[in-house]
Amino acid sequence: MMRVQYFIDTANLESIKKISDIFPITGVTTNPTIIAKEKRDFKEIINDIFDIIGKDKIVHAQAVGSTAEIIVKEVQLLRDTFGENFYTKIPVTPEGIKAMKILSKDGHKITATGILSPQQIIMAAEAGAEYMAPYINRSDNIGENGIEIVKDAYKILEMTKKTDEEKLARYKRIFEPKILGASFKNVRQVHETILAGSKSVTVAPDVFEKLIYHPYTDWSMDTFNSDWEKVYGEKTLLDLL
Ligand SMILES: O=C[C@H](O)COP(=O)(O)O
């Protein structure tokens, strides 16, 4: 049965603590802008994130080299530094795709990023990326349709699924390619992205907290609490059983 993977899209440690304490998250994603906001040592930021969420969870950060050669070296260094649960985000530029192709042959864990079209998703998946991150809100903002990118790419990914043998031969590891919906400004975008076939989403803290918010839920709980208190006062079930 499919499970949705929720990532937190921030490098702010307070936000990561708050969200990961409450929600069942798979990991944290960052990008160069998100990291630069913290104005701290890069290595410390990533280690601090792992300390909060646990080394069994996933952290993503982006390669910043502009050639495939430098990106490949960055990814090798990142894996040596942060271990198996670190995924490098690589942009879907020609140099980025070239780097993905080289790195996936060595079993590296890659997330393709900067995605604004279905073909970028398919190409990155063929090059061996495990996660492909389309920017839903950035697409909507220029009058296109982020959800349609996910729908089209998901259809093609389903049609071109590879066997475990094919994956091992090409990428040296077995994984399911996943569309990682990113760049959300509201809950509807997140929901429609998942409905369109995205098995994972990365959501900034402000939108993350709203995923389960409903004013009528709060009103219902307030009513239950006040009705209960009229008869049982401050007692909880711990006092009554
Ligand atoms: O790394 C990708 C981010 O999810 C982009 O999000 P943003 O459009 O809210 O900056």
CSV table of C-alpha atoms and ligand atoms in Angstrom, one decimal:
chain,number,residue,atom,x,y,z
A,1,MET,CA,0.0,0.0,0.0
A,2,MET,CA,1.3,3.4,-0.9
A,3,ARG,CA,2.3,5.7,1.9
A,4,VAL,CA,2.9,9.4,1.5
A,5,GLN,CA,6.3,10.7,2.5
A,6,TYR,CA,6.2,14.2,4.0
A,7,PHE,CA,9.4,16.3,4.1
A,8,ILE,CA,9.9,19.7,5.9
A,9,ASP,CA,11.3,22.3,3.5
A,10,THR,CA,13.4,24.4,5.8
A,11,ALA,CA,16.8,24.5,7.6
A,12,ASN,CA,15.5,26.4,10.6
A,13,LEU,CA,16.2,24.2,13.6
A,14,GLU,CA,13.3,25.5,15.7
A,15,SER,CA,10.8,24.8,13.0
A,16,ILE,CA,12.3,21.3,12.3
A,17,LYS,CA,12.0,20.5,16.1
A,18,LYS,CA,8.4,21.7,16.3
A,19,ILE,CA,7.2,20.0,13.1
A,20,SER,CA,9.1,16.7,13.5
A,21,ASP,CA,8.0,16.4,17.2
A,22,ILE,CA,4.3,16.3,16.0
A,23,PHE,CA,4.2,14.9,12.5
A,24,PRO,CA,5.3,11.6,10.9
A,25,ILE,CA,8.0,13.0,8.7
A,26,THR,CA,10.4,11.2,6.3
A,27,GLY,CA,13.0,13.9,6.4
A,28,VAL,CA,14.0,17.5,5.6
A,29,THR,CA,14.8,19.2,2.3
A,30,THR,CA,16.8,22.3,1.8
A,31,ASN,CA,18.0,24.4,-1.2
A,32,PRO,CA,20.8,27.0,-1.4
A,33,THR,CA,18.4,29.8,-0.5
A,34,ILE,CA,17.1,28.0,2.5
A,35,ILE,CA,20.7,27.2,3.7
A,36,ALA,CA,21.9,30.7,3.1
A,37,LYS,CA,19.1,32.1,5.3
A,38,GLU,CA,20.7,30.4,8.3
A,39,LYS,CA,24.0,32.2,7.8
A,40,ARG,CA,25.9,29.3,9.5
A,41,ASP,CA,28.5,26.7,8.6
A,42,PHE,CA,26.9,24.3,6.0
A,43,LYS,CA,28.3,21.1,7.6
A,44,GLU,CA,27.0,22.2,11.1
A,45,ILE,CA,23.5,22.9,9.7
A,46,ILE,CA,23.2,19.4,8.1
A,47,ASN,CA,24.6,17.6,11.2
A,48,ASP,CA,22.2,19.6,13.5
A,49,ILE,CA,19.3,18.6,11.3
A,50,PHE,CA,20.2,14.9,11.5
A,51,ASP,CA,20.6,15.3,15.3
A,52,ILE,CA,17.1,16.5,15.6
A,53,ILE,CA,15.3,14.2,13.2
A,54,GLY,CA,17.5,11.1,13.7
A,55,LYS,CA,20.1,9.5,11.5
A,56,ASP,CA,17.4,7.1,10.1
A,57,LYS,CA,15.6,9.9,8.4
A,58,ILE,CA,16.5,11.6,5.1
A,59,VAL,CA,18.1,15.0,4.6
A,60,HIS,CA,18.4,16.7,1.2
A,61,ALA,CA,20.7,19.5,0.2
A,62,GLN,CA,21.7,20.8,-3.2
A,63,ALA,CA,24.9,20.6,-5.1
A,64,VAL,CA,26.1,24.0,-6.2
A,65,GLY,CA,28.8,23.2,-8.8
A,66,SER,CA,28.1,24.4,-12.3
A,67,THR,CA,29.7,21.6,-14.2
A,68,ALA,CA,29.0,17.8,-14.1
A,69,GLU,CA,32.6,17.2,-13.0
A,70,ILE,CA,32.3,19.5,-9.9
A,71,ILE,CA,28.8,18.2,-9.1
A,72,VAL,CA,30.1,14.6,-9.1
A,73,LYS,CA,32.9,15.5,-6.7
A,74,GLU,CA,30.5,17.4,-4.5
A,75,VAL,CA,28.1,14.4,-4.3
A,76,GLN,CA,30.9,12.0,-3.5
A,77,LEU,CA,32.1,14.2,-0.7
A,78,LEU,CA,28.6,14.8,0.6
A,79,ARG,CA,28.0,11.0,0.9
A,80,ASP,CA,31.3,10.5,2.7
A,81,THR,CA,30.5,13.3,5.1
A,82,PHE,CA,26.8,12.7,5.9
A,83,GLY,CA,26.3,9.0,5.1
A,84,GLU,CA,23.7,6.9,3.4
A,85,ASN,CA,20.6,8.9,4.3
A,86,PHE,CA,21.8,12.1,2.6
A,87,TYR,CA,20.3,12.8,-0.8
A,88,THR,CA,21.9,15.4,-3.1
A,89,LYS,CA,19.6,17.6,-5.1
A,90,ILE,CA,20.9,18.2,-8.6
A,91,PRO,CA,19.3,20.7,-11.0
A,92,VAL,CA,17.8,19.4,-14.2
A,93,THR,CA,20.2,21.4,-16.3
A,94,PRO,CA,22.3,19.6,-19.0
A,95,GLU,CA,25.3,19.5,-16.7
A,96,GLY,CA,23.0,18.2,-13.9
A,97,ILE,CA,21.5,15.4,-15.9
A,98,LYS,CA,25.0,14.4,-17.0
A,99,ALA,CA,26.1,14.3,-13.4
A,100,MET,CA,23.0,12.2,-12.4
A,101,LYS,CA,23.8,9.7,-15.2
A,102,ILE,CA,27.4,9.3,-13.9
A,103,LEU,CA,26.5,9.2,-10.2
A,104,SER,CA,23.6,6.7,-10.5
A,105,LYS,CA,25.9,4.2,-12.0
A,106,ASP,CA,27.7,4.2,-8.7
A,107,GLY,CA,24.5,3.9,-6.7
A,108,HIS,CA,24.4,7.5,-5.4
A,109,LYS,CA,21.2,8.9,-4.0
A,110,ILE,CA,19.9,11.7,-6.1
A,111,THR,CA,17.0,14.2,-6.1
A,112,ALA,CA,16.4,16.1,-9.3
A,113,THR,CA,15.4,19.7,-8.6
A,114,GLY,CA,14.4,22.9,-10.4
A,115,ILE,CA,11.7,21.0,-12.3
A,116,LEU,CA,9.0,22.9,-14.2
A,117,SER,CA,8.0,20.4,-17.0
A,118,PRO,CA,7.1,16.7,-17.2
A,119,GLN,CA,10.0,15.9,-19.6
A,120,GLN,CA,12.4,17.1,-16.9
A,121,ILE,CA,10.9,14.6,-14.5
A,122,ILE,CA,11.1,11.7,-17.1
A,123,MET,CA,14.7,12.6,-18.1
A,124,ALA,CA,15.9,12.8,-14.5
A,125,ALA,CA,14.2,9.5,-13.7
A,126,GLU,CA,16.0,7.8,-16.7
A,127,ALA,CA,19.3,9.4,-15.6
A,128,GLY,CA,18.8,7.6,-12.2
A,129,ALA,CA,17.3,10.2,-9.8
A,130,GLU,CA,15.2,8.6,-7.1
A,131,TYR,CA,13.2,11.8,-6.3
A,132,MET,CA,12.1,14.4,-8.8
A,133,ALA,CA,11.0,17.7,-7.4
A,134,PRO,CA,8.6,19.8,-9.5
A,135,TYR,CA,8.0,23.4,-8.3
A,136,ILE,CA,4.2,23.5,-8.1
A,137,ASN,CA,3.7,27.1,-6.9
A,138,ARG,CA,6.4,28.6,-9.1
A,139,SER,CA,4.7,26.9,-12.1
A,140,ASP,CA,1.3,28.2,-11.0
A,141,ASN,CA,2.8,31.7,-10.5
A,142,ILE,CA,3.8,32.0,-14.2
A,143,GLY,CA,0.3,31.0,-15.4
A,144,GLU,CA,1.2,27.3,-16.0
A,145,ASN,CA,-0.2,24.4,-14.0
A,146,GLY,CA,2.0,22.6,-11.5
A,147,ILE,CA,-0.5,19.8,-10.9
A,148,GLU,CA,-0.6,19.0,-14.7
A,149,ILE,CA,3.2,18.5,-14.6
A,150,VAL,CA,2.8,15.9,-11.9
A,151,LYS,CA,-0.2,14.2,-13.6
A,152,ASP,CA,1.6,13.9,-17.0
A,153,ALA,CA,4.9,12.7,-15.5
A,154,TYR,CA,3.2,10.2,-13.2
A,155,LYS,CA,1.4,8.6,-16.1
A,156,ILE,CA,4.7,8.1,-18.0
A,157,LEU,CA,6.5,6.9,-14.9
A,158,GLU,CA,3.8,4.3,-14.4
A,159,MET,CA,4.1,3.2,-18.0
A,160,THR,CA,7.9,2.9,-17.9
A,161,LYS,CA,8.3,1.2,-14.6
A,162,LYS,CA,11.5,-0.9,-14.4
A,163,THR,CA,12.1,-4.3,-12.9
A,164,ASP,CA,14.4,-4.7,-10.0
A,165,GLU,CA,17.0,-6.4,-12.3
A,166,GLU,CA,16.9,-3.4,-14.7
A,167,LYS,CA,17.3,-1.0,-11.8
A,168,LEU,CA,20.3,-2.9,-10.4
A,169,ALA,CA,21.9,-3.1,-13.8
A,170,ARG,CA,21.5,0.7,-14.5
A,171,TYR,CA,21.6,2.3,-11.1
A,172,LYS,CA,23.4,-0.2,-8.9
A,173,ARG,CA,20.5,0.0,-6.4
A,174,ILE,CA,16.8,-0.8,-6.2
A,175,PHE,CA,14.4,2.1,-5.6
A,176,GLU,CA,11.1,3.4,-6.8
A,177,PRO,CA,11.3,6.7,-8.6
A,178,LYS,CA,9.1,9.2,-6.7
A,179,ILE,CA,7.8,12.6,-7.6
A,180,LEU,CA,8.6,14.9,-4.7
A,181,GLY,CA,6.1,17.8,-5.0
A,182,ALA,CA,7.8,21.1,-3.9
A,183,SER,CA,7.2,24.8,-3.7
A,184,PHE,CA,3.7,25.0,-2.1
A,185,LYS,CA,1.9,28.1,-0.9
A,186,ASN,CA,-1.3,26.4,0.2
A,187,VAL,CA,-2.8,23.1,1.3
A,188,ARG,CA,-4.9,22.7,-1.9
A,189,GLN,CA,-1.7,22.5,-4.0
A,190,VAL,CA,-0.2,19.9,-1.6
A,191,HIS,CA,-3.4,17.8,-1.7
A,192,GLU,CA,-3.9,18.0,-5.5
A,193,THR,CA,-0.2,17.1,-6.0
A,194,ILE,CA,-0.6,13.9,-4.0
A,195,LEU,CA,-3.9,13.1,-5.8
A,196,ALA,CA,-2.1,13.5,-9.1
A,197,GLY,CA,0.4,10.7,-8.2
A,198,SER,CA,3.1,12.3,-6.1
A,199,LYS,CA,4.3,9.8,-3.5
A,200,SER,CA,6.2,12.5,-1.5
A,201,VAL,CA,5.9,16.2,-0.8
A,202,THR,CA,8.1,18.8,0.8
A,203,VAL,CA,6.3,21.5,2.6
A,204,ALA,CA,7.5,24.7,4.3
A,205,PRO,CA,6.6,24.9,8.0
A,206,ASP,CA,3.9,27.6,7.6
A,207,VAL,CA,1.9,25.4,5.1
A,208,PHE,CA,2.8,22.2,6.9
A,209,GLU,CA,1.0,23.2,10.1
A,210,LYS,CA,-2.1,24.1,8.1
A,211,LEU,CA,-2.3,20.6,6.5
A,212,ILE,CA,-4.4,19.3,9.4
A,213,TYR,CA,-6.0,22.6,10.5
A,214,HIS,CA,-9.7,23.0,10.3
A,215,PRO,CA,-11.7,25.6,12.3
A,216,TYR,CA,-14.6,23.2,12.7
A,217,THR,CA,-12.3,20.6,14.3
A,218,ASP,CA,-11.2,23.2,16.8
A,219,TRP,CA,-14.8,24.2,17.5
A,220,SER,CA,-15.8,20.5,17.9
A,221,MET,CA,-13.0,19.9,20.5
A,222,ASP,CA,-13.8,23.1,22.4
A,223,THR,CA,-17.4,21.9,22.6
A,224,PHE,CA,-16.4,18.4,23.8
A,225,ASN,CA,-14.1,19.9,26.4
A,226,SER,CA,-16.6,22.3,27.8
A,227,ASP,CA,-19.4,19.7,28.0
A,228,TRP,CA,-17.0,17.3,29.7
A,229,GLU,CA,-15.8,19.9,32.3
A,230,LYS,CA,-19.4,20.7,33.3
A,231,VAL,CA,-19.7,17.1,34.7
A,232,TYR,CA,-16.1,15.8,35.3
A,233,GLY,CA,-14.2,19.0,35.9
A,234,GLU,CA,-10.4,18.8,35.2
A,235,LYS,CA,-10.4,14.9,35.4
A,236,THR,CA,-9.0,12.9,32.5
A,237,LEU,CA,-9.6,9.2,31.8
A,238,LEU,CA,-6.4,8.6,33.8
A,239,ASP,CA,-8.4,9.6,36.9
A,240,LEU,CA,-11.5,7.6,36.0
A,241,LEU,CA,-10.2,4.2,35.0
B,1,LIG,O1,13.7,23.8,-3.4
B,1,LIG,C1,12.6,24.0,-3.8
B,1,LIG,C2,11.6,24.7,-2.9
B,1,LIG,O2,10.6,23.9,-2.4
B,1,LIG,C3,11.1,25.9,-3.6
B,1,LIG,O3,10.1,26.5,-2.8
B,1,LIG,P1,9.6,28.0,-3.0
B,1,LIG,O4,9.1,28.2,-4.4
B,1,LIG,O5,8.6,28.2,-1.9
B,1,LIG,O6,10.8,28.8,-2.7
